[in-house]
Coordinates of C-alpha atoms and ligand atoms in Angstrom, one line a residue:
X26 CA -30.1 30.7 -108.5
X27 CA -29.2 27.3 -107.2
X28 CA -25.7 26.9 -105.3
X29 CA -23.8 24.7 -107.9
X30 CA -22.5 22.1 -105.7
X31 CA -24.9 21.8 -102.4
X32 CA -27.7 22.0 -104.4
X33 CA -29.4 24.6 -102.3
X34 CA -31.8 27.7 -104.1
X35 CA -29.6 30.5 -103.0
X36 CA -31.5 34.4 -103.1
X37 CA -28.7 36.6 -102.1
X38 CA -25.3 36.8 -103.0
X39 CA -24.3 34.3 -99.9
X40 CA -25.4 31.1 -99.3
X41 CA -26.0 29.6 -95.6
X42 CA -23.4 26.5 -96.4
X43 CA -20.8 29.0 -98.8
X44 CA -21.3 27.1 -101.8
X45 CA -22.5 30.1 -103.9
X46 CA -19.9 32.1 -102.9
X47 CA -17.5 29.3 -104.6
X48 CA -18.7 30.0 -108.0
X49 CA -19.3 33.5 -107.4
X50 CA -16.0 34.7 -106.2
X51 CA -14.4 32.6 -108.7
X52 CA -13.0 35.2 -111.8
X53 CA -15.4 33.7 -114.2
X54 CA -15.2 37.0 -115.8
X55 CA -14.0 37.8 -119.8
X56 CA -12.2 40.8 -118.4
X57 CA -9.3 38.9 -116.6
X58 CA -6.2 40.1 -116.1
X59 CA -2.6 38.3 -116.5
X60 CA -2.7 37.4 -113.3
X61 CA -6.8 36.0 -113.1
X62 CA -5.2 33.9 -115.8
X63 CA -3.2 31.7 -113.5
X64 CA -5.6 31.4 -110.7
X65 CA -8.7 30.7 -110.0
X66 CA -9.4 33.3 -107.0
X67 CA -11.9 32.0 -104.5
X68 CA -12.2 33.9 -101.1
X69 CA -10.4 33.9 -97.6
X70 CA -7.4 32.2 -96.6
X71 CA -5.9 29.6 -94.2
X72 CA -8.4 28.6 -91.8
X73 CA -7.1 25.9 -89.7
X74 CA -11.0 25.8 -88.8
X75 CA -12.2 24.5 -91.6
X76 CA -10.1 21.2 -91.5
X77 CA -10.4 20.1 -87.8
X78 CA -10.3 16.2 -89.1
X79 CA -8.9 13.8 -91.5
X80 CA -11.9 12.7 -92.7
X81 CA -14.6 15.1 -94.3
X82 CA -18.1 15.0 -96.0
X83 CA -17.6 17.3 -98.5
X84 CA -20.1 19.6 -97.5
X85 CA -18.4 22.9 -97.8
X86 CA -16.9 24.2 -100.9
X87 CA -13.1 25.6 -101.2
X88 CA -12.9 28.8 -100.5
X89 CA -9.1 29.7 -100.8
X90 CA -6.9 30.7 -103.8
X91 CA -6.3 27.7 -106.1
X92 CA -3.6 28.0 -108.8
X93 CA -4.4 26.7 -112.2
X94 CA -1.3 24.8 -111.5
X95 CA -2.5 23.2 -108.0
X96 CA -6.1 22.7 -109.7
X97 CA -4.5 20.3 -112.4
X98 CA -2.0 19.0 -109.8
X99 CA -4.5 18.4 -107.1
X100 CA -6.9 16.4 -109.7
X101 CA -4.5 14.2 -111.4
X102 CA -3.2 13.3 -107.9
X103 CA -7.3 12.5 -106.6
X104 CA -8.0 10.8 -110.1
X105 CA -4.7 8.3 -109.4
X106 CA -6.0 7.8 -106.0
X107 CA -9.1 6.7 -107.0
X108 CA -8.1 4.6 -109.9
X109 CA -6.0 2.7 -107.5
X110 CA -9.0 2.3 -105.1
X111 CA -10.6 0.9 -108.2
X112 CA -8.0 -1.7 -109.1
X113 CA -7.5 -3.0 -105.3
X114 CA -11.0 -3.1 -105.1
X115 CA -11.8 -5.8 -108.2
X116 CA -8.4 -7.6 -107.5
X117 CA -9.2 -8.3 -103.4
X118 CA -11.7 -8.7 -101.4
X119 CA -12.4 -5.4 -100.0
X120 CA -12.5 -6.8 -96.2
X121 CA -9.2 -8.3 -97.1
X122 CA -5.9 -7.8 -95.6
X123 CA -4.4 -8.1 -98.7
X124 CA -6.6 -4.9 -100.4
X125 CA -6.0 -2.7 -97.5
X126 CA -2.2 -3.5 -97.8
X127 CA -2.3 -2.8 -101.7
X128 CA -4.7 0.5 -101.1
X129 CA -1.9 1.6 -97.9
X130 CA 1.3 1.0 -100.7
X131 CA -0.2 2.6 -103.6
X132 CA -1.8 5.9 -102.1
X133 CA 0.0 6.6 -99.3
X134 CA 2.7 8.8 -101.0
X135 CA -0.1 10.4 -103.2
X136 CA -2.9 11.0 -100.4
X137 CA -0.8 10.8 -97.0
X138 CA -3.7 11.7 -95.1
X139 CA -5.4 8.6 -96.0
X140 CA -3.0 6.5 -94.3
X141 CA -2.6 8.7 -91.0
X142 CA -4.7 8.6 -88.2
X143 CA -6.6 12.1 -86.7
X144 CA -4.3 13.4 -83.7
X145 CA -7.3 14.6 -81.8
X146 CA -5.5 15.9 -79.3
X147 CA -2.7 17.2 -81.2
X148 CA -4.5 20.4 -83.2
X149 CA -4.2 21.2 -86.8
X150 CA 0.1 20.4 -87.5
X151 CA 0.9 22.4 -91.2
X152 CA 1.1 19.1 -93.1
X153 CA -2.2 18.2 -91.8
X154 CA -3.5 21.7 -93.1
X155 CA -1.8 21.1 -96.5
X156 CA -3.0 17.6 -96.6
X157 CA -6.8 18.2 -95.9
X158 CA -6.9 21.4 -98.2
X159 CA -5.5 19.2 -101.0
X160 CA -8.1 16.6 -99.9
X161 CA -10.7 19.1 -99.9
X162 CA -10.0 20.8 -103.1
X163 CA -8.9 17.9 -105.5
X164 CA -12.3 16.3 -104.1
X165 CA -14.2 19.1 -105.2
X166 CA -12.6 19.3 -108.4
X167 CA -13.1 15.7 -109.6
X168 CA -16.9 16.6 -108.6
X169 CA -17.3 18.9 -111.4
X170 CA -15.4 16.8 -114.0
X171 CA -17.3 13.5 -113.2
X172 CA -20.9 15.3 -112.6
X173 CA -22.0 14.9 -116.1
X174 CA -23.3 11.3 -117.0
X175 CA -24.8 8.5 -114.9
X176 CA -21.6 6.5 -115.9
X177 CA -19.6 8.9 -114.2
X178 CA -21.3 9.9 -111.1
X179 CA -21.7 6.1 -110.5
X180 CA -17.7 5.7 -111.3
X181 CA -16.9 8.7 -109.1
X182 CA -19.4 7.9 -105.8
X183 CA -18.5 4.6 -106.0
X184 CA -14.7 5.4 -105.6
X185 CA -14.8 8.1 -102.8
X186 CA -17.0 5.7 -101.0
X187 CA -14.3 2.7 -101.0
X188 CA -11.9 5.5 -100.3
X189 CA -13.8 7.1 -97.3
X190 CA -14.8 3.5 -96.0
X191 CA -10.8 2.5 -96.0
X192 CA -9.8 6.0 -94.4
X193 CA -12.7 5.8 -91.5
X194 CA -11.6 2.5 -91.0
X195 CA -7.6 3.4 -90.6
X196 CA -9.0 6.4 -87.6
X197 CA -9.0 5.7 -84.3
X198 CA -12.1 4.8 -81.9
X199 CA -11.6 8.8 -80.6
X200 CA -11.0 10.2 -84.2
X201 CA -14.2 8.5 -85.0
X202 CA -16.4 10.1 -82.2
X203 CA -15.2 13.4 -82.4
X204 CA -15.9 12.4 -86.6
X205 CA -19.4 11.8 -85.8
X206 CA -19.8 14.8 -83.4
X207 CA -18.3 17.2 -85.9
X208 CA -20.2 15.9 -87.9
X209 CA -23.9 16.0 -86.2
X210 CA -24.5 11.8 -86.4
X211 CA -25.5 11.2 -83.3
X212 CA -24.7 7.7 -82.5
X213 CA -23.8 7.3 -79.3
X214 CA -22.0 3.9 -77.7
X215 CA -24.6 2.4 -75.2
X216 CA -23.9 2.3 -71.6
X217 CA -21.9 -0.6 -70.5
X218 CA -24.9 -1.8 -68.4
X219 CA -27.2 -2.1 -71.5
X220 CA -24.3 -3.6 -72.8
X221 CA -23.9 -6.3 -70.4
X222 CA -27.5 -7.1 -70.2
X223 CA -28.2 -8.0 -74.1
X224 CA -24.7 -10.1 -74.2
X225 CA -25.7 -13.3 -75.3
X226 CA -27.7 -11.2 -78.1
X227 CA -24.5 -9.3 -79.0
X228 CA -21.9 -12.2 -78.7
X229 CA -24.3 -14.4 -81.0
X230 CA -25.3 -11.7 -83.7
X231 CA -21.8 -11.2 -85.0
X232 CA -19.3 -14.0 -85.5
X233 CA -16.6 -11.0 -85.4
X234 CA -17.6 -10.8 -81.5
X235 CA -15.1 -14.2 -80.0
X236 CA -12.6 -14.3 -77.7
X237 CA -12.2 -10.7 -76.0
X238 CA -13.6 -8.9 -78.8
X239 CA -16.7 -8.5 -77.2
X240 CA -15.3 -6.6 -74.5
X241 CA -13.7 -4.1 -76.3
X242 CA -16.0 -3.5 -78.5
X243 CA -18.1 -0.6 -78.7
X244 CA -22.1 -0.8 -79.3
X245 CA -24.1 1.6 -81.1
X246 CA -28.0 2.0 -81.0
X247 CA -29.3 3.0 -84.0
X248 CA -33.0 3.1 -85.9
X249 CA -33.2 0.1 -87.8
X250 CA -34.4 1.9 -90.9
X251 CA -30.4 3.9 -91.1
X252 CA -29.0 0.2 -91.3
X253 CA -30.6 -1.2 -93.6
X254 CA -27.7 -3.0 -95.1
X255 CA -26.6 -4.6 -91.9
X256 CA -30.4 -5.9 -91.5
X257 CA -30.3 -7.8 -94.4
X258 CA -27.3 -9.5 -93.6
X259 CA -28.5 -10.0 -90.7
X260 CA -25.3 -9.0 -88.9
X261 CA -26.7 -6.8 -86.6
X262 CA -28.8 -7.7 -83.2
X263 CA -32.6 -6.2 -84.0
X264 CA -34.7 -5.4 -80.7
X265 CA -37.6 -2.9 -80.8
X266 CA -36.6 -0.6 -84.2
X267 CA -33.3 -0.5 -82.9
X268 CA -30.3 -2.3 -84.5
X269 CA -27.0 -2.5 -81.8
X270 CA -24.3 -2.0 -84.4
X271 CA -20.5 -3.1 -83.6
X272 CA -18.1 -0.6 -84.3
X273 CA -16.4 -2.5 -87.0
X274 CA -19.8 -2.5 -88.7
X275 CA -20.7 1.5 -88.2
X276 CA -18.4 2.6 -91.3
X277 CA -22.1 1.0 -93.1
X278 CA -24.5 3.6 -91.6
X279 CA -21.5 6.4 -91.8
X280 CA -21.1 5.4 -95.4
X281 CA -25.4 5.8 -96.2
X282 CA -25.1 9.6 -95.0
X283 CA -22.0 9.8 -97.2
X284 CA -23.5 8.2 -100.3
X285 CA -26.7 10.0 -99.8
X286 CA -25.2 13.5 -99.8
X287 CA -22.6 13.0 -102.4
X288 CA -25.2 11.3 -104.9
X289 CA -27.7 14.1 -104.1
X290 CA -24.3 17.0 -104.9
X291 CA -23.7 15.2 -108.3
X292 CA -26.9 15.3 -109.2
X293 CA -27.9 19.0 -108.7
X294 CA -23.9 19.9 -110.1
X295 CA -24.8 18.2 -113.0
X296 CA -27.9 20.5 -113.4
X297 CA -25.8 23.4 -113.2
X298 CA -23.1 22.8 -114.7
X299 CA -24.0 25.3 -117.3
X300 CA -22.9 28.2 -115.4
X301 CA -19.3 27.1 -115.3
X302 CA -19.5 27.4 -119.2
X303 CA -18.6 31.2 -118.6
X304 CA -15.0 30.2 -117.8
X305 CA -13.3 28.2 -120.5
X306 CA -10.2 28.0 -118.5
X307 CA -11.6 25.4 -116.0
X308 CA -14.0 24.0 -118.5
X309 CA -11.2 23.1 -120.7
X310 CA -9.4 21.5 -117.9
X311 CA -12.9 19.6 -116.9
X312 CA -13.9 18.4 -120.0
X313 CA -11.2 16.2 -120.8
X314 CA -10.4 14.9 -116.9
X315 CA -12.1 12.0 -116.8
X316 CA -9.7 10.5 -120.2
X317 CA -6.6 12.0 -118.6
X318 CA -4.6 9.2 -119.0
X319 CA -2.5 8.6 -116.4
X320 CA 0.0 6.8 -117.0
X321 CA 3.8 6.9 -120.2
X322 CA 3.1 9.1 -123.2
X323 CA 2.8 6.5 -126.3
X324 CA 3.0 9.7 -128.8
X325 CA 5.4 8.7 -131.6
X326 CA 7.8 7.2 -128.7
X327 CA 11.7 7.2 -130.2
X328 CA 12.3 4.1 -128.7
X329 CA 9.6 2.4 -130.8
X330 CA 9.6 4.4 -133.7
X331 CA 10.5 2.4 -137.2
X332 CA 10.2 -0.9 -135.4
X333 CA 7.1 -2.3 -137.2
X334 CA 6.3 -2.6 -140.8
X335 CA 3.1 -3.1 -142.5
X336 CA 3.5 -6.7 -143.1
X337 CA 4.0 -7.7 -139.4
X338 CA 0.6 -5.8 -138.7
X339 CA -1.5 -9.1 -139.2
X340 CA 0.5 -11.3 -137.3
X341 CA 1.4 -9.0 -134.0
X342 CA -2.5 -8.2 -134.1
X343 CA -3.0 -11.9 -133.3
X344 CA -0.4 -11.9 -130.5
X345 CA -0.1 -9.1 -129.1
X346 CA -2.9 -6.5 -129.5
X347 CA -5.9 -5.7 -127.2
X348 CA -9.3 -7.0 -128.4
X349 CA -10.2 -3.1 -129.0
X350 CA -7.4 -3.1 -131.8
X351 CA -7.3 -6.6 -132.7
X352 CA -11.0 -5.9 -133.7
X353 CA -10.3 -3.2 -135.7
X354 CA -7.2 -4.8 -137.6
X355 CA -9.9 -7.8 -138.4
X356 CA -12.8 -5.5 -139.7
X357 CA -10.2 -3.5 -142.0
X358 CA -8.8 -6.5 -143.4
X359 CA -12.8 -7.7 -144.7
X360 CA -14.0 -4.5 -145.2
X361 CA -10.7 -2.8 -146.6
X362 CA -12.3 0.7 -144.6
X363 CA -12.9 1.8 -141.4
X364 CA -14.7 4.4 -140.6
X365 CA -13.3 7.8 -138.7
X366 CA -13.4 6.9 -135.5
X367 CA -11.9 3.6 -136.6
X368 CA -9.2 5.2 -138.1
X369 CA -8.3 7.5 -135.3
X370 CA -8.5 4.8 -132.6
X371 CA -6.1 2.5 -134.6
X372 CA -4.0 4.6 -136.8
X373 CA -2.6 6.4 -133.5
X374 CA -2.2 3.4 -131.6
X375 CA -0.2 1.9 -134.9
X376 CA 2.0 5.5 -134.7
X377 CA 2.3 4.6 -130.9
X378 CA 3.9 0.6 -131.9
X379 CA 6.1 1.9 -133.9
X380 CA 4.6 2.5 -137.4
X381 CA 6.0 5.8 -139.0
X382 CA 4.2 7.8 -141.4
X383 CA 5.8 6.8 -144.6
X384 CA 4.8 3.1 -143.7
X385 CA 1.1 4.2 -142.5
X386 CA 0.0 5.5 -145.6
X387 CA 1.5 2.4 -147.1
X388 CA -0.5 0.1 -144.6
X389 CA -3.9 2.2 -145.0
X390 CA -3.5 2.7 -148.9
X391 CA -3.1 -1.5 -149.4
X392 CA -6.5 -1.9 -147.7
X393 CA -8.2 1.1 -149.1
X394 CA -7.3 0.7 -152.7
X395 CA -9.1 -2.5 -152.5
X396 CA -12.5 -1.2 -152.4
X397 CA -11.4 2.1 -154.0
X398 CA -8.8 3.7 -156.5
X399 CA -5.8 5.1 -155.6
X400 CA -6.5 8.5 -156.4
X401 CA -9.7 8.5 -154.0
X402 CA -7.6 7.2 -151.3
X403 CA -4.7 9.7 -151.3
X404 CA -7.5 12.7 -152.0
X405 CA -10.0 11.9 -149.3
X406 CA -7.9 9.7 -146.7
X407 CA -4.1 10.1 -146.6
X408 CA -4.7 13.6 -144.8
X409 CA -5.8 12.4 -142.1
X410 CA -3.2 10.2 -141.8
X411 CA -0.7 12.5 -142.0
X412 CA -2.4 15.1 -140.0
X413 CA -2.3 12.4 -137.3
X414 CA 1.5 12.4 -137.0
X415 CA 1.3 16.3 -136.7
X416 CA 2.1 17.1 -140.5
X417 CA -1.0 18.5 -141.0
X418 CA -3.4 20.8 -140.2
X419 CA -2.5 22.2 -136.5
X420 CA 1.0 19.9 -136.8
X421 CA -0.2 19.1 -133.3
X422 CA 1.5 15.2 -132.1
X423 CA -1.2 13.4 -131.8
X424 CA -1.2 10.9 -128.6
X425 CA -2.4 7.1 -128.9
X426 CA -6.3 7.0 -127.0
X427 CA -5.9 5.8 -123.7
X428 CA -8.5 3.0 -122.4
X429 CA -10.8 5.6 -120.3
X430 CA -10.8 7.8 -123.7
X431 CA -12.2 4.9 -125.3
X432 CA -14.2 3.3 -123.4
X433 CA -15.7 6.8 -121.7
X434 CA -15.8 9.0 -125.4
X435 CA -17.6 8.7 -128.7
X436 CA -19.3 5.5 -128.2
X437 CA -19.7 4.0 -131.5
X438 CA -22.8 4.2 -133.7
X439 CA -24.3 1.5 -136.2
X440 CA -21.3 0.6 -138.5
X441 CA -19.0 1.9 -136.3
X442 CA -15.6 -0.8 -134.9
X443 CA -13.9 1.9 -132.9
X444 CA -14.6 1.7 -129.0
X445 CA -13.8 -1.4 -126.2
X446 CA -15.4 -4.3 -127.1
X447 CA -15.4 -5.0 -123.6
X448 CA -17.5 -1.8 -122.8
X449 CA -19.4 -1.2 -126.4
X450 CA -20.3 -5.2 -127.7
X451 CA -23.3 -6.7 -125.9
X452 CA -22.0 -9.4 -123.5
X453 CA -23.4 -12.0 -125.5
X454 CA -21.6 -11.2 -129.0
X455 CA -18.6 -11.0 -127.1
X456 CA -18.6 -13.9 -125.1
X457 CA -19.1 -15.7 -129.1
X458 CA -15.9 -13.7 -129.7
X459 CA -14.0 -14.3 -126.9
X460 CA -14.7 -18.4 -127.4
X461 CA -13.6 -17.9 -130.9
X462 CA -10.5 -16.4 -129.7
X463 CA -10.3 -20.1 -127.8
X464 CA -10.5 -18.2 -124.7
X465 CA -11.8 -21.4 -121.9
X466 CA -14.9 -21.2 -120.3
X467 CA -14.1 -20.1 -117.3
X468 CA -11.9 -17.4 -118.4
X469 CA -14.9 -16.2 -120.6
X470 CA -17.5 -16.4 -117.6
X471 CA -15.0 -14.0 -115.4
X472 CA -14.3 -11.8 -118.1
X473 CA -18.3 -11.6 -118.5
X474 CA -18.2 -11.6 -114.8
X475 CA -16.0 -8.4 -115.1
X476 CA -17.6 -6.4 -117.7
X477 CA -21.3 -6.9 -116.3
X478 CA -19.8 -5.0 -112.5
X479 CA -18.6 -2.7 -115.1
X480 CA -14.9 -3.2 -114.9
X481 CA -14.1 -3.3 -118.5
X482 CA -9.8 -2.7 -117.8
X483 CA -10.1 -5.4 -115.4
X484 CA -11.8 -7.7 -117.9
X485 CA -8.6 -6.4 -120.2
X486 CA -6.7 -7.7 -118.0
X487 CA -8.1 -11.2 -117.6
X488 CA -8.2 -11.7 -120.7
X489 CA -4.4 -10.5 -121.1
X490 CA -3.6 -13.4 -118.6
X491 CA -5.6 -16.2 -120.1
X492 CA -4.4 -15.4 -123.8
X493 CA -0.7 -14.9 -121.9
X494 CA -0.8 -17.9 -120.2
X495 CA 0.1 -15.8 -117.5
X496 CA -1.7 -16.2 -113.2
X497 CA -1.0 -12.1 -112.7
X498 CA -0.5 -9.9 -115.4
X499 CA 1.7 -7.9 -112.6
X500 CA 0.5 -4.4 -114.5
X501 CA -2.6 -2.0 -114.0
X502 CA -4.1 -1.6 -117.5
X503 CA -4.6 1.9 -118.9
X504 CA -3.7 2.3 -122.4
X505 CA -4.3 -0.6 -125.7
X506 CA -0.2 0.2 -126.1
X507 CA 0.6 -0.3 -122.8
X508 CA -1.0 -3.8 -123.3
X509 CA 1.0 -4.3 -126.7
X510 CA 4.3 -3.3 -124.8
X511 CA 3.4 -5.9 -122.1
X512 CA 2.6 -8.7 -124.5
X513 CA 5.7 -8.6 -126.0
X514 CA 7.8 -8.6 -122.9
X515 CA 5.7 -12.0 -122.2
X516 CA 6.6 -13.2 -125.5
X517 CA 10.1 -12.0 -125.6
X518 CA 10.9 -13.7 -122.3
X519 CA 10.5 -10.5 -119.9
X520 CA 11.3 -7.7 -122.1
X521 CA 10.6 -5.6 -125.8
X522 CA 12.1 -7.1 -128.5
X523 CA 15.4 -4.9 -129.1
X524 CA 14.9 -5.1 -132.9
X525 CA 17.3 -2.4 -134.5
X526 CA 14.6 0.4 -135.5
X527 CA 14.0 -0.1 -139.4
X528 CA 14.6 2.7 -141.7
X529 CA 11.2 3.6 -143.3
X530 CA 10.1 2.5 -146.3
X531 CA 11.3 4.8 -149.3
X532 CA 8.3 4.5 -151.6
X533 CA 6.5 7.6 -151.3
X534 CA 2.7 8.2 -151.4
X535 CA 1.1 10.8 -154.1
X536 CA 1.8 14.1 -153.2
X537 CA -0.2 15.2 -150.5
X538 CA -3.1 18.0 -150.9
X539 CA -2.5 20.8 -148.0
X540 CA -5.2 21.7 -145.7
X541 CA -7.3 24.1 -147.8
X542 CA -7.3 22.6 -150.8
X543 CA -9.8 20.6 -149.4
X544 CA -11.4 17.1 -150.1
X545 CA -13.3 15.9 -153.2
X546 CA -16.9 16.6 -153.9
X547 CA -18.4 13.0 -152.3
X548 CA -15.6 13.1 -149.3
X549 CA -18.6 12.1 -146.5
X550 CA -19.4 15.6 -144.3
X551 CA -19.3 13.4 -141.1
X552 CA -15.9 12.6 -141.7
X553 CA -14.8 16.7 -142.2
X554 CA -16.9 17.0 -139.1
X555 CA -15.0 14.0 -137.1
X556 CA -12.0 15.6 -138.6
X557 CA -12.9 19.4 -137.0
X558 CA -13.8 17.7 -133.5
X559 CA -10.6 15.7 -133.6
X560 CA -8.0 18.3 -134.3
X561 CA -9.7 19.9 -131.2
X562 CA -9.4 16.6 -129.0
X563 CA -5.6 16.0 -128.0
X564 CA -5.4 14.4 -125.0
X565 CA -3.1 16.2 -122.7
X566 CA -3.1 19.6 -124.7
X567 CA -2.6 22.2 -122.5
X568 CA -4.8 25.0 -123.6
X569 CA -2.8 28.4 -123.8
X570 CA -2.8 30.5 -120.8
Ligands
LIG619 FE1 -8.7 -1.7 -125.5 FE2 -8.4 -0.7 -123.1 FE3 -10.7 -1.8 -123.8 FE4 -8.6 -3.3 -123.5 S1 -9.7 -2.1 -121.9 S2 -10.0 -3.5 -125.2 S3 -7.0 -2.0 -124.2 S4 -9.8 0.0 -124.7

């Protein structure tokens, strides 16, 4: 048996670093009681031990009572943490004062910790207890739900690393060496003799080191082969294997340790994932984590609803949709279909504009019953339609995609529209697209820029402000209608349009075929089988306790 998140081949029931006994003492089993139901029960209690220091390395597993409550709480709160890391990170440099001051204002309410220096002397206060435990745990958490493809665990380690390297570098220069002693890196400061002798070398290998700097400054001795990064920019002084590393600079080699061990955790998690399948209650929590949107509910919004018709479709789509949708309104106005996942993606962003039911089927039946009759349509399509507005099937509301469902979820096959074209069209194909869209060259080189590091909302976003003729969008992009709200405050002069909402459209479709009565003979199986996964899909459906 392997220990699930050290990685370590555990015999017994214990492990030496407690990591089985997280798993194990968790009540995995099918014979749980009412109250098993709202907790996930690990062992022990408050042990001020366990969190002598701010920062941590993640080594040691939870091993307290977490409510089911605190376990969604906890995540959501880590996952908005490091979605804001991500955003300060593409939009400043990350040496900047200007990203350290965005990173301070956005996370300090949700992660205080991060903001607050180790009282070293001051013992373990009860909001530093509450604080690391929440650290601890949520960490832990967002471990499981991001273990499971290389997109992920490369999201996910490169996150906590920006977040560790701004929280080691808020601690002081005694937080930091009772860190590193805590710890076990051994990296001591050299005496100030050796210090004074190799000045010249010092002063000269760092252009940080002017003025009084030097003086201040802490040194640290360290085999050349642990710096590795520092070598190569050659901002460290090299003598005989050794590397004397500033202190400024020692966040690097603290940061290699804290790479290696998380990549190596994600890894062997990943392998073992398989165990947690016993427990559907966390799994159902996990599996959709990493597409918890995070920011307003677009599902069938009042304030929107009735305020587009089918005929402004084609002209908003020009203005003021995201290339995702503006991509699907284009393929179903030449191809007069879209496939499932087509559907989904725009039909419930259409519901989340403002489109109601009545006018939908109107809007999907005009296209359709180009390419087929009407009869076909209203048999094989207009259920889905209206089992997206929750009139069908489960009844369940469904809620617009955000941008991490789409770009993270059912990646689109051959034939396929549905997706982010920034994250699903080769780079080449949709530079040609974006220069049809008469986006300039240098606007399509840092949108290009963007999506080869991998930041596809931040190439959203660019190309939000070039088509907006705007120099900062002034929003964090995580959902296509969040982008179509935005658009139309910039083309309404700073806010949505305050049309009166239009009373739907009276002409009413066939009548609609319930649930069991089923589809025609050729209705395509992968579109019953899109249909089963999707009515099992909602984002933000709680599952029932
Ligand atoms: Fe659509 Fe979001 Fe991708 Fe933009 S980033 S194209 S809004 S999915």
């Amino acid at each position: 048996m392997t220990c699930i998140l050290a990685g370590s081949p555990v015999e017994s029931k214990t492990c030496d670093c407690e990591l089985f006994t997280y798993l194990s003492k968790m009540q995995f089993s099918g014979n749980r009681t009412k109250k098993s139901r709202r907790t996930v029960t690990l062992t022990g209690g408050r042990n001020e031990k366990q969190y002598p220091h701010n920062l941590q390395f993640y080594k040691i597993p939870p091993t307290e009572t977490v409510s089911l409550e605190e376990f969604e709480t906890f995540a959501i709160d880590r996952l908005k943490v490091l979605k804001s890391v991500e955003s300060a990170g593409i939009k400043y440099m990350k040496t900047s004062e200007q990203y350290q001051t965005k990173l301070e204002q956005d996370i300090k309410k949700l992660m205080p910790i991060a903001v607050r220096k180790t009282d070293v002397d001051g013992g373990v206060q009860d909001k530093d207890y509450d604080d690391r435990r929440k650290d601890h745990i949520s960490h832990f958490i967002l471990r499981l739900a991001y273990c499971k493809s290389e997109d992920l665990r490369r999201w996910f380690l490169t996150q906590e690393m920006d977040l560790f390297r701004f929280r080691f570098q808020q601690e002081s220069k005694d937080a930091i060496g009772h860190f590193l002693q805590l710890n076990n890196l051994d990296y001591q400061p050299i005496p100030e003799e050796e210090k004074k002798a190799l000045r010249d070398e010092l002063k000269s290998s760092s252009y940080e080191m002017k003025g009084d700097k030097f003086e201040t400054t802490d040194f640290y001795k360290v085999p050349f082969q642990e710096a590795l990064d520092l070598v190569r920019a050659r901002k460290v002084y090299l003598k005989k294997g050794y590397v004397y590393v500033p202190q400024s600079e020692l966040v690097s080699i603290i940061l290699s340790a804290f790479r290696e061990n998380l990549s190596k955790a994600l890894a062997v998690t990943a392998r073992a994932l398989p165990y947690l399948q016993e427990d559907e209650r966390l799994l159902k929590r996990l599996a959709n984590l990493h597409t918890q949107y995070l920011g307003q509910d677009y599902s069938n919004r009042k304030s929107t609803a009735g305020k587009v018709a089918p005929e402004d479709i084609e002209p908003l789509s020009k203005k003021s949709f995201p290339l995702c949708m503006r991509n699907l309104q284009e393929t179903l106005r030449r191809e007069h279909h879209l496939r499932h996942g087509g559907r989904m993606q725009y039909g419930l962003f259409l519901k989340g504009i403002g489109l109601q039911l009545e006018d939908a089927l109107r809007f999907w039946r005009s296209e359709f019953t180009k390419m087929m009759d009407g009869d076909k349509f209203d048999k094989s399509y207009s259920y889905n339609i209206r089992h997206n507005y929750g009139k069908e099937g489960k009844r369940t509301d469904y809620t617009p995609y955000s941008c991490m469902k789409v770009i993270m979820t059912n990646a689109p096959a051959v034939g396929d529209h549905h997706g982010c074209p920034f994250r699903h069209t080769d780079p080449e194909l949709l530079k040609q697209r974006l220069q049809g869209y008469r986006v300039n060259t240098t606007g399509v080189q840092e949108i290009i820029e963007l999506v080869k590091g991998g930041h596809y909302q931040l190439a959203c976003t660019k190309y939000f402000e070039i088509t907006h003729n705007v120099d900062d969008a002034g929003f964090g992009l995580n959902h296509p209608n969040q982008y179509f709200e935005e658009s139309q405050k910039v083309l309404n002069g700073g806010h949505v349009p305050k049309t009166a909402p239009r009373t739907p459209s009276t002409q009413r479709s066939k009548p609609i075929k319930k649930e069991t009565e089923d589809f025609d003979d050729d209705f395509p199986m992968d579109e019953v089988e899109h249909l089963l996964t999707a009515s099992q899909d909602v984002v933000g459906e709680v599952a029932p306790e």
